[in-house]
Amino acid sequence: KNEVEQSPQNLTAQEGEFITINCSYSVGISALHWLQQHPGGGIVSLFMLSSGKKKHGRLIATINIQEKHSSLHITASHPRDSAVYICAVIVGRSRGGADGLTFGKGTHLIIQP
Amino acid sequence: GAGVSQSPSNKVTEKGKDVELRCDPISGHTALYWYRQSLGQGLEFLIYFQGNSAPDKSGLPSDRFSAERTGGSVSTLTIQRTQQEDSAVYLCASSLGQPRLNTEAFFGQGTRLTVV
């Protein structure tokens, strides 16, 4: 079982719809990233959060540390939001590779006009 | 530059050849990471540099892979005797400090490597 699980794996929606992408993790973490990857492969960090909620434009990220769950919401979705959204956690204790990030497999989002 | 810069953006190479991928982190960032994303797969940790400490190489898939970071800045990922399964997007990221200190990582645009 992956330590970071995202759902859904694929999501197709119409322009204007409210989008929710979920991330659950099974390990103790110190923080969580939401990343956006466009078809060319480049990655942009959208949010890093360790508690509560953050908002940037039409994007909102929430995290519940007790429930080991985070959500990324997109309001008034637009075709340019089409991308892969990746959840990544920073694990709180060191082990092989764990001073970096542990990634979910990503959610492929397509917003149709 | 303002962000993490990787070069080349695309590389096509013949099986068996060596390749070098370059990463210029954000100035002042002490931590640098290399990741790999194979087709249809999630991101896979390869190697982590933190300041002058010995790198964490635990994610390197074989001894054909190596990386160095000169002067605590630019990093080069080298793949020797490339194989078709090495085809992937190789991503570099940097951050001010250790992730356990909750510092944000900034990613480059990646190098798409195709081994033919």
PDB file of C-alpha atoms in Angstrom:
ATOM      1  CA  LYS A   1       0.000   0.000   0.000  1.00  0.00           C
ATOM      2  CA  ASN A   2       1.327   3.432  -0.937  1.00  0.00           C
ATOM      3  CA  GLU A   3       1.972   5.780   1.914  1.00  0.00           C
ATOM      4  CA  VAL A   4       0.241   8.549  -0.036  1.00  0.00           C
ATOM      5  CA  GLU A   5      -3.031   7.837  -1.812  1.00  0.00           C
ATOM      6  CA  GLN A   6      -4.813  10.277  -4.081  1.00  0.00           C
ATOM      7  CA  SER A   7      -8.330  10.194  -5.414  1.00  0.00           C
ATOM      8  CA  PRO A   8      -9.638  10.294  -7.966  1.00  0.00           C
ATOM      9  CA  GLN A   9      -6.877   9.110 -10.299  1.00  0.00           C
ATOM     10  CA  ASN A  10      -8.623  10.731 -13.258  1.00  0.00           C
ATOM     11  CA  LEU A  11     -11.219  13.469 -13.326  1.00  0.00           C
ATOM     12  CA  THR A  12     -12.944  15.103 -16.267  1.00  0.00           C
ATOM     13  CA  ALA A  13     -15.224  18.039 -15.574  1.00  0.00           C
ATOM     14  CA  GLN A  14     -16.915  20.902 -17.350  1.00  0.00           C
ATOM     15  CA  GLU A  15     -15.656  24.449 -17.206  1.00  0.00           C
ATOM     16  CA  GLY A  16     -16.990  26.235 -14.165  1.00  0.00           C
ATOM     17  CA  GLU A  17     -17.390  23.160 -11.987  1.00  0.00           C
ATOM     18  CA  PHE A  18     -16.077  22.987  -8.426  1.00  0.00           C
ATOM     19  CA  ILE A  19     -13.258  20.449  -8.265  1.00  0.00           C
ATOM     20  CA  THR A  20     -12.060  18.460  -5.264  1.00  0.00           C
ATOM     21  CA  ILE A  21      -8.975  16.258  -5.221  1.00  0.00           C
ATOM     22  CA  ASN A  22      -8.228  14.213  -2.128  1.00  0.00           C
ATOM     23  CA  CYS A  23      -5.026  12.993  -0.542  1.00  0.00           C
ATOM     24  CA  SER A  24      -4.726  10.523   2.318  1.00  0.00           C
ATOM     25  CA  TYR A  25      -1.512   9.435   3.928  1.00  0.00           C
ATOM     26  CA  SER A  26      -0.592   6.756   6.400  1.00  0.00           C
ATOM     27  CA  VAL A  27       2.550   8.141   8.048  1.00  0.00           C
ATOM     28  CA  GLY A  28       3.283  10.970  10.415  1.00  0.00           C
ATOM     29  CA  ILE A  29       4.160  14.089   8.487  1.00  0.00           C
ATOM     30  CA  SER A  30       5.452  17.531   9.226  1.00  0.00           C
ATOM     31  CA  ALA A  31       3.966  19.179   6.137  1.00  0.00           C
ATOM     32  CA  LEU A  32       2.255  18.471   2.841  1.00  0.00           C
ATOM     33  CA  HIS A  33       2.709  19.904  -0.641  1.00  0.00           C
ATOM     34  CA  TRP A  34       0.235  20.220  -3.467  1.00  0.00           C
ATOM     35  CA  LEU A  35       2.017  20.334  -6.813  1.00  0.00           C
ATOM     36  CA  GLN A  36       0.778  20.993 -10.334  1.00  0.00           C
ATOM     37  CA  GLN A  37       2.392  19.321 -13.319  1.00  0.00           C
ATOM     38  CA  HIS A  38       1.561  20.451 -16.848  1.00  0.00           C
ATOM     39  CA  PRO A  39       1.915  18.181 -19.897  1.00  0.00           C
ATOM     40  CA  GLY A  40       5.463  19.397 -20.594  1.00  0.00           C
ATOM     41  CA  GLY A  41       6.537  17.843 -17.298  1.00  0.00           C
ATOM     42  CA  GLY A  42       7.454  20.927 -15.286  1.00  0.00           C
ATOM     43  CA  ILE A  43       6.153  21.092 -11.749  1.00  0.00           C
ATOM     44  CA  VAL A  44       4.900  24.097  -9.852  1.00  0.00           C
ATOM     45  CA  SER A  45       4.419  24.073  -6.116  1.00  0.00           C
ATOM     46  CA  LEU A  46       0.903  25.333  -5.344  1.00  0.00           C
ATOM     47  CA  PHE A  47       0.798  25.066  -1.580  1.00  0.00           C
ATOM     48  CA  MET A  48       2.752  23.820   1.361  1.00  0.00           C
ATOM     49  CA  LEU A  49       0.712  23.432   4.513  1.00  0.00           C
ATOM     50  CA  SER A  50       0.986  21.797   7.885  1.00  0.00           C
ATOM     51  CA  SER A  51      -2.383  22.775   9.359  1.00  0.00           C
ATOM     52  CA  GLY A  52      -5.671  24.438   8.526  1.00  0.00           C
ATOM     53  CA  LYS A  53      -6.361  25.977   5.179  1.00  0.00           C
ATOM     54  CA  LYS A  54      -4.649  28.084   2.524  1.00  0.00           C
ATOM     55  CA  LYS A  55      -6.162  29.973  -0.399  1.00  0.00           C
ATOM     56  CA  HIS A  56      -4.563  31.352  -3.515  1.00  0.00           C
ATOM     57  CA  GLY A  57      -6.852  32.726  -6.174  1.00  0.00           C
ATOM     58  CA  ARG A  58      -9.295  29.988  -7.166  1.00  0.00           C
ATOM     59  CA  LEU A  59      -7.312  27.304  -5.353  1.00  0.00           C
ATOM     60  CA  ILE A  60      -7.951  26.234  -1.779  1.00  0.00           C
ATOM     61  CA  ALA A  61      -6.030  23.579   0.156  1.00  0.00           C
ATOM     62  CA  THR A  62      -7.047  22.112   3.478  1.00  0.00           C
ATOM     63  CA  ILE A  63      -5.405  19.618   5.763  1.00  0.00           C
ATOM     64  CA  ASN A  64      -6.628  17.616   8.749  1.00  0.00           C
ATOM     65  CA  ILE A  65      -3.597  16.257  10.561  1.00  0.00           C
ATOM     66  CA  GLN A  66      -5.638  14.038  12.896  1.00  0.00           C
ATOM     67  CA  GLU A  67      -7.449  12.371  10.012  1.00  0.00           C
ATOM     68  CA  LYS A  68      -4.291  12.286   7.834  1.00  0.00           C
ATOM     69  CA  HIS A  69      -6.168  13.866   4.958  1.00  0.00           C
ATOM     70  CA  SER A  70      -5.830  16.858   2.681  1.00  0.00           C
ATOM     71  CA  SER A  71      -7.991  18.251  -0.092  1.00  0.00           C
ATOM     72  CA  LEU A  72      -7.294  20.568  -2.985  1.00  0.00           C
ATOM     73  CA  HIS A  73     -10.264  22.509  -4.302  1.00  0.00           C
ATOM     74  CA  ILE A  74     -10.548  24.488  -7.511  1.00  0.00           C
ATOM     75  CA  THR A  75     -13.430  26.915  -7.802  1.00  0.00           C
ATOM     76  CA  ALA A  76     -14.814  28.083 -11.167  1.00  0.00           C
ATOM     77  CA  SER A  77     -12.580  25.608 -12.997  1.00  0.00           C
ATOM     78  CA  HIS A  78     -11.119  26.557 -16.358  1.00  0.00           C
ATOM     79  CA  PRO A  79      -9.516  24.502 -19.168  1.00  0.00           C
ATOM     80  CA  ARG A  80      -6.128  25.961 -18.237  1.00  0.00           C
ATOM     81  CA  ASP A  81      -6.455  24.135 -14.904  1.00  0.00           C
ATOM     82  CA  SER A  82      -6.037  20.869 -16.815  1.00  0.00           C
ATOM     83  CA  ALA A  83      -2.936  19.234 -15.374  1.00  0.00           C
ATOM     84  CA  VAL A  84      -1.757  16.505 -13.047  1.00  0.00           C
ATOM     85  CA  TYR A  85      -2.109  17.452  -9.393  1.00  0.00           C
ATOM     86  CA  ILE A  86       0.279  15.718  -7.054  1.00  0.00           C
ATOM     87  CA  CYS A  87       0.176  15.440  -3.289  1.00  0.00           C
ATOM     88  CA  ALA A  88       3.525  15.064  -1.552  1.00  0.00           C
ATOM     89  CA  VAL A  89       4.257  14.688   2.125  1.00  0.00           C
ATOM     90  CA  ILE A  90       7.285  15.502   4.200  1.00  0.00           C
ATOM     91  CA  VAL A  91       7.801  12.597   6.539  1.00  0.00           C
ATOM     92  CA  GLY A  92       8.644  13.535  10.078  1.00  0.00           C
ATOM     93  CA  ARG A  93      11.449  11.072  10.709  1.00  0.00           C
ATOM     94  CA  SER A  94      14.462  10.227   8.654  1.00  0.00           C
ATOM     95  CA  ARG A  95      14.813   7.023   6.697  1.00  0.00           C
ATOM     96  CA  GLY A  96      16.048   6.239   3.222  1.00  0.00           C
ATOM     97  CA  GLY A  97      15.061   9.126   1.004  1.00  0.00           C
ATOM     98  CA  ALA A  98      12.666  10.483   3.564  1.00  0.00           C
ATOM     99  CA  ASP A  99      14.424  13.786   3.943  1.00  0.00           C
ATOM    100  CA  GLY A 100      12.859  14.498   0.596  1.00  0.00           C
ATOM    101  CA  LEU A 101       9.246  14.095  -0.344  1.00  0.00           C
ATOM    102  CA  THR A 102       6.973  11.062  -0.631  1.00  0.00           C
ATOM    103  CA  PHE A 103       4.615  11.508  -3.544  1.00  0.00           C
ATOM    104  CA  GLY A 104       1.158  10.375  -4.472  1.00  0.00           C
ATOM    105  CA  LYS A 105       0.672   9.113  -8.016  1.00  0.00           C
ATOM    106  CA  GLY A 106      -1.227  12.198  -9.049  1.00  0.00           C
ATOM    107  CA  THR A 107      -4.708  13.081 -10.243  1.00  0.00           C
ATOM    108  CA  HIS A 108      -5.149  13.730 -13.955  1.00  0.00           C
ATOM    109  CA  LEU A 109      -7.620  16.594 -14.275  1.00  0.00           C
ATOM    110  CA  ILE A 110      -9.194  17.608 -17.567  1.00  0.00           C
ATOM    111  CA  ILE A 111     -11.489  20.619 -17.700  1.00  0.00           C
ATOM    112  CA  GLN A 112     -13.563  20.703 -20.849  1.00  0.00           C
ATOM    113  CA  PRO A 113     -14.789  24.022 -22.256  1.00  0.00           C
TER     114      PRO A 113
ATOM    115  CA  GLY B   1      17.664  33.138 -12.636  1.00  0.00           C
ATOM    116  CA  ALA B   2      14.680  33.265 -10.338  1.00  0.00           C
ATOM    117  CA  GLY B   3      13.839  29.574 -10.405  1.00  0.00           C
ATOM    118  CA  VAL B   4      15.369  26.129 -10.647  1.00  0.00           C
ATOM    119  CA  SER B   5      16.833  25.650 -14.093  1.00  0.00           C
ATOM    120  CA  GLN B   6      17.408  22.295 -15.761  1.00  0.00           C
ATOM    121  CA  SER B   7      19.166  21.465 -18.994  1.00  0.00           C
ATOM    122  CA  PRO B   8      18.666  20.090 -21.495  1.00  0.00           C
ATOM    123  CA  SER B   9      14.876  20.177 -21.554  1.00  0.00           C
ATOM    124  CA  ASN B  10      14.812  17.189 -23.876  1.00  0.00           C
ATOM    125  CA  LYS B  11      17.440  14.558 -24.585  1.00  0.00           C
ATOM    126  CA  VAL B  12      17.283  11.632 -26.973  1.00  0.00           C
ATOM    127  CA  THR B  13      20.133   9.183 -26.698  1.00  0.00           C
ATOM    128  CA  GLU B  14      21.068   5.776 -27.994  1.00  0.00           C
ATOM    129  CA  LYS B  15      21.027   2.791 -25.694  1.00  0.00           C
ATOM    130  CA  GLY B  16      24.438   2.307 -24.125  1.00  0.00           C
ATOM    131  CA  LYS B  17      25.488   5.947 -24.270  1.00  0.00           C
ATOM    132  CA  ASP B  18      26.190   8.062 -21.190  1.00  0.00           C
ATOM    133  CA  VAL B  19      24.120  11.178 -20.480  1.00  0.00           C
ATOM    134  CA  GLU B  20      24.534  14.131 -18.140  1.00  0.00           C
ATOM    135  CA  LEU B  21      21.626  16.157 -16.835  1.00  0.00           C
ATOM    136  CA  ARG B  22      22.219  19.512 -15.215  1.00  0.00           C
ATOM    137  CA  CYS B  23      20.392  21.357 -12.466  1.00  0.00           C
ATOM    138  CA  ASP B  24      20.950  24.949 -11.386  1.00  0.00           C
ATOM    139  CA  PRO B  25      19.155  25.432  -8.063  1.00  0.00           C
ATOM    140  CA  ILE B  26      17.864  28.696  -6.691  1.00  0.00           C
ATOM    141  CA  SER B  27      20.766  30.719  -5.347  1.00  0.00           C
ATOM    142  CA  GLY B  28      21.237  30.171  -1.631  1.00  0.00           C
ATOM    143  CA  HIS B  29      19.253  26.937  -1.483  1.00  0.00           C
ATOM    144  CA  THR B  30      21.283  24.389   0.441  1.00  0.00           C
ATOM    145  CA  ALA B  31      19.100  21.378  -0.315  1.00  0.00           C
ATOM    146  CA  LEU B  32      18.865  19.846  -3.794  1.00  0.00           C
ATOM    147  CA  TYR B  33      16.880  16.802  -4.857  1.00  0.00           C
ATOM    148  CA  TRP B  34      16.672  14.686  -7.969  1.00  0.00           C
ATOM    149  CA  TYR B  35      13.483  12.791  -8.833  1.00  0.00           C
ATOM    150  CA  ARG B  36      12.437  10.604 -11.731  1.00  0.00           C
ATOM    151  CA  GLN B  37       9.000  10.206 -13.238  1.00  0.00           C
ATOM    152  CA  SER B  38       8.583   7.279 -15.571  1.00  0.00           C
ATOM    153  CA  LEU B  39       5.611   7.139 -17.934  1.00  0.00           C
ATOM    154  CA  GLY B  40       2.433   6.513 -15.986  1.00  0.00           C
ATOM    155  CA  GLN B  41       4.282   6.400 -12.677  1.00  0.00           C
ATOM    156  CA  GLY B  42       4.506   8.740  -9.732  1.00  0.00           C
ATOM    157  CA  LEU B  43       7.584  10.702  -8.814  1.00  0.00           C
ATOM    158  CA  GLU B  44      10.465   8.590  -7.528  1.00  0.00           C
ATOM    159  CA  PHE B  45      13.146   9.964  -5.226  1.00  0.00           C
ATOM    160  CA  LEU B  46      16.694   9.492  -6.505  1.00  0.00           C
ATOM    161  CA  ILE B  47      19.192  11.507  -4.467  1.00  0.00           C
ATOM    162  CA  TYR B  48      19.313  14.368  -1.968  1.00  0.00           C
ATOM    163  CA  PHE B  49      22.113  16.846  -1.284  1.00  0.00           C
ATOM    164  CA  GLN B  50      22.112  18.980   1.858  1.00  0.00           C
ATOM    165  CA  GLY B  51      24.878  21.544   2.136  1.00  0.00           C
ATOM    166  CA  ASN B  52      28.282  19.920   2.476  1.00  0.00           C
ATOM    167  CA  SER B  53      26.933  16.704   3.984  1.00  0.00           C
ATOM    168  CA  ALA B  54      27.308  13.364   2.249  1.00  0.00           C
ATOM    169  CA  PRO B  55      24.391  12.952  -0.155  1.00  0.00           C
ATOM    170  CA  ASP B  56      21.541  10.562   0.506  1.00  0.00           C
ATOM    171  CA  LYS B  57      21.854   8.205  -2.469  1.00  0.00           C
ATOM    172  CA  SER B  58      19.294   5.702  -1.245  1.00  0.00           C
ATOM    173  CA  GLY B  59      16.979   6.237  -4.212  1.00  0.00           C
ATOM    174  CA  LEU B  60      19.455   5.645  -7.022  1.00  0.00           C
ATOM    175  CA  PRO B  61      18.171   2.604  -8.932  1.00  0.00           C
ATOM    176  CA  SER B  62      21.546   1.179  -9.973  1.00  0.00           C
ATOM    177  CA  ASP B  63      25.270   1.905  -9.967  1.00  0.00           C
ATOM    178  CA  ARG B  64      24.883   3.325 -13.465  1.00  0.00           C
ATOM    179  CA  PHE B  65      23.378   6.399 -11.813  1.00  0.00           C
ATOM    180  CA  SER B  66      25.524   8.959 -10.038  1.00  0.00           C
ATOM    181  CA  ALA B  67      25.223  12.600  -9.105  1.00  0.00           C
ATOM    182  CA  GLU B  68      27.460  15.298  -7.839  1.00  0.00           C
ATOM    183  CA  ARG B  69      27.015  18.811  -6.650  1.00  0.00           C
ATOM    184  CA  THR B  70      29.921  21.151  -7.165  1.00  0.00           C
ATOM    185  CA  GLY B  71      30.515  24.047  -4.805  1.00  0.00           C
ATOM    186  CA  GLY B  72      27.190  23.464  -3.136  1.00  0.00           C
ATOM    187  CA  SER B  73      25.357  24.821  -6.172  1.00  0.00           C
ATOM    188  CA  VAL B  74      25.037  23.196  -9.609  1.00  0.00           C
ATOM    189  CA  SER B  75      24.318  19.492  -9.711  1.00  0.00           C
ATOM    190  CA  THR B  76      24.877  16.962 -12.464  1.00  0.00           C
ATOM    191  CA  LEU B  77      23.058  13.636 -12.681  1.00  0.00           C
ATOM    192  CA  THR B  78      24.964  11.132 -14.807  1.00  0.00           C
ATOM    193  CA  ILE B  79      23.517   7.956 -16.246  1.00  0.00           C
ATOM    194  CA  GLN B  80      26.056   5.569 -17.705  1.00  0.00           C
ATOM    195  CA  ARG B  81      25.303   2.938 -20.341  1.00  0.00           C
ATOM    196  CA  THR B  82      21.708   4.109 -20.655  1.00  0.00           C
ATOM    197  CA  GLN B  83      18.929   1.549 -20.962  1.00  0.00           C
ATOM    198  CA  GLN B  84      15.450   1.985 -22.403  1.00  0.00           C
ATOM    199  CA  GLU B  85      13.948   1.752 -18.919  1.00  0.00           C
ATOM    200  CA  ASP B  86      15.877   4.914 -18.021  1.00  0.00           C
ATOM    201  CA  SER B  87      13.503   6.892 -20.264  1.00  0.00           C
ATOM    202  CA  ALA B  88      11.669   9.298 -17.966  1.00  0.00           C
ATOM    203  CA  VAL B  89      11.338  12.898 -16.931  1.00  0.00           C
ATOM    204  CA  TYR B  90      14.098  13.773 -14.494  1.00  0.00           C
ATOM    205  CA  LEU B  91      13.147  16.556 -12.113  1.00  0.00           C
ATOM    206  CA  CYS B  92      15.340  18.630  -9.860  1.00  0.00           C
ATOM    207  CA  ALA B  93      14.142  20.612  -6.870  1.00  0.00           C
ATOM    208  CA  SER B  94      15.815  22.849  -4.338  1.00  0.00           C
ATOM    209  CA  SER B  95      14.892  24.291  -0.973  1.00  0.00           C
ATOM    210  CA  LEU B  96      16.392  26.596   1.629  1.00  0.00           C
ATOM    211  CA  GLY B  97      16.828  23.869   4.182  1.00  0.00           C
ATOM    212  CA  GLN B  98      15.755  20.428   5.194  1.00  0.00           C
ATOM    213  CA  PRO B  99      12.154  19.460   4.488  1.00  0.00           C
ATOM    214  CA  ARG B 100      11.780  18.423   8.124  1.00  0.00           C
ATOM    215  CA  LEU B 101      12.028  22.135   8.847  1.00  0.00           C
ATOM    216  CA  ASN B 102       8.987  22.601   6.629  1.00  0.00           C
ATOM    217  CA  THR B 103      10.804  24.535   3.955  1.00  0.00           C
ATOM    218  CA  GLU B 104       9.156  24.624   0.571  1.00  0.00           C
ATOM    219  CA  ALA B 105      10.723  22.838  -2.386  1.00  0.00           C
ATOM    220  CA  PHE B 106      10.895  24.548  -5.781  1.00  0.00           C
ATOM    221  CA  PHE B 107      10.964  22.394  -8.898  1.00  0.00           C
ATOM    222  CA  GLY B 108      12.643  22.772 -12.249  1.00  0.00           C
ATOM    223  CA  GLN B 109      10.883  22.108 -15.524  1.00  0.00           C
ATOM    224  CA  GLY B 110      12.525  18.725 -15.879  1.00  0.00           C
ATOM    225  CA  THR B 111      14.585  16.949 -18.509  1.00  0.00           C
ATOM    226  CA  ARG B 112      12.693  14.484 -20.679  1.00  0.00           C
ATOM    227  CA  LEU B 113      15.115  11.657 -21.445  1.00  0.00           C
ATOM    228  CA  THR B 114      14.320   9.198 -24.219  1.00  0.00           C
ATOM    229  CA  VAL B 115      16.601   6.208 -24.750  1.00  0.00           C
ATOM    230  CA  VAL B 116      16.189   4.624 -28.175  1.00  0.00           C
TER     231      VAL B 116
END
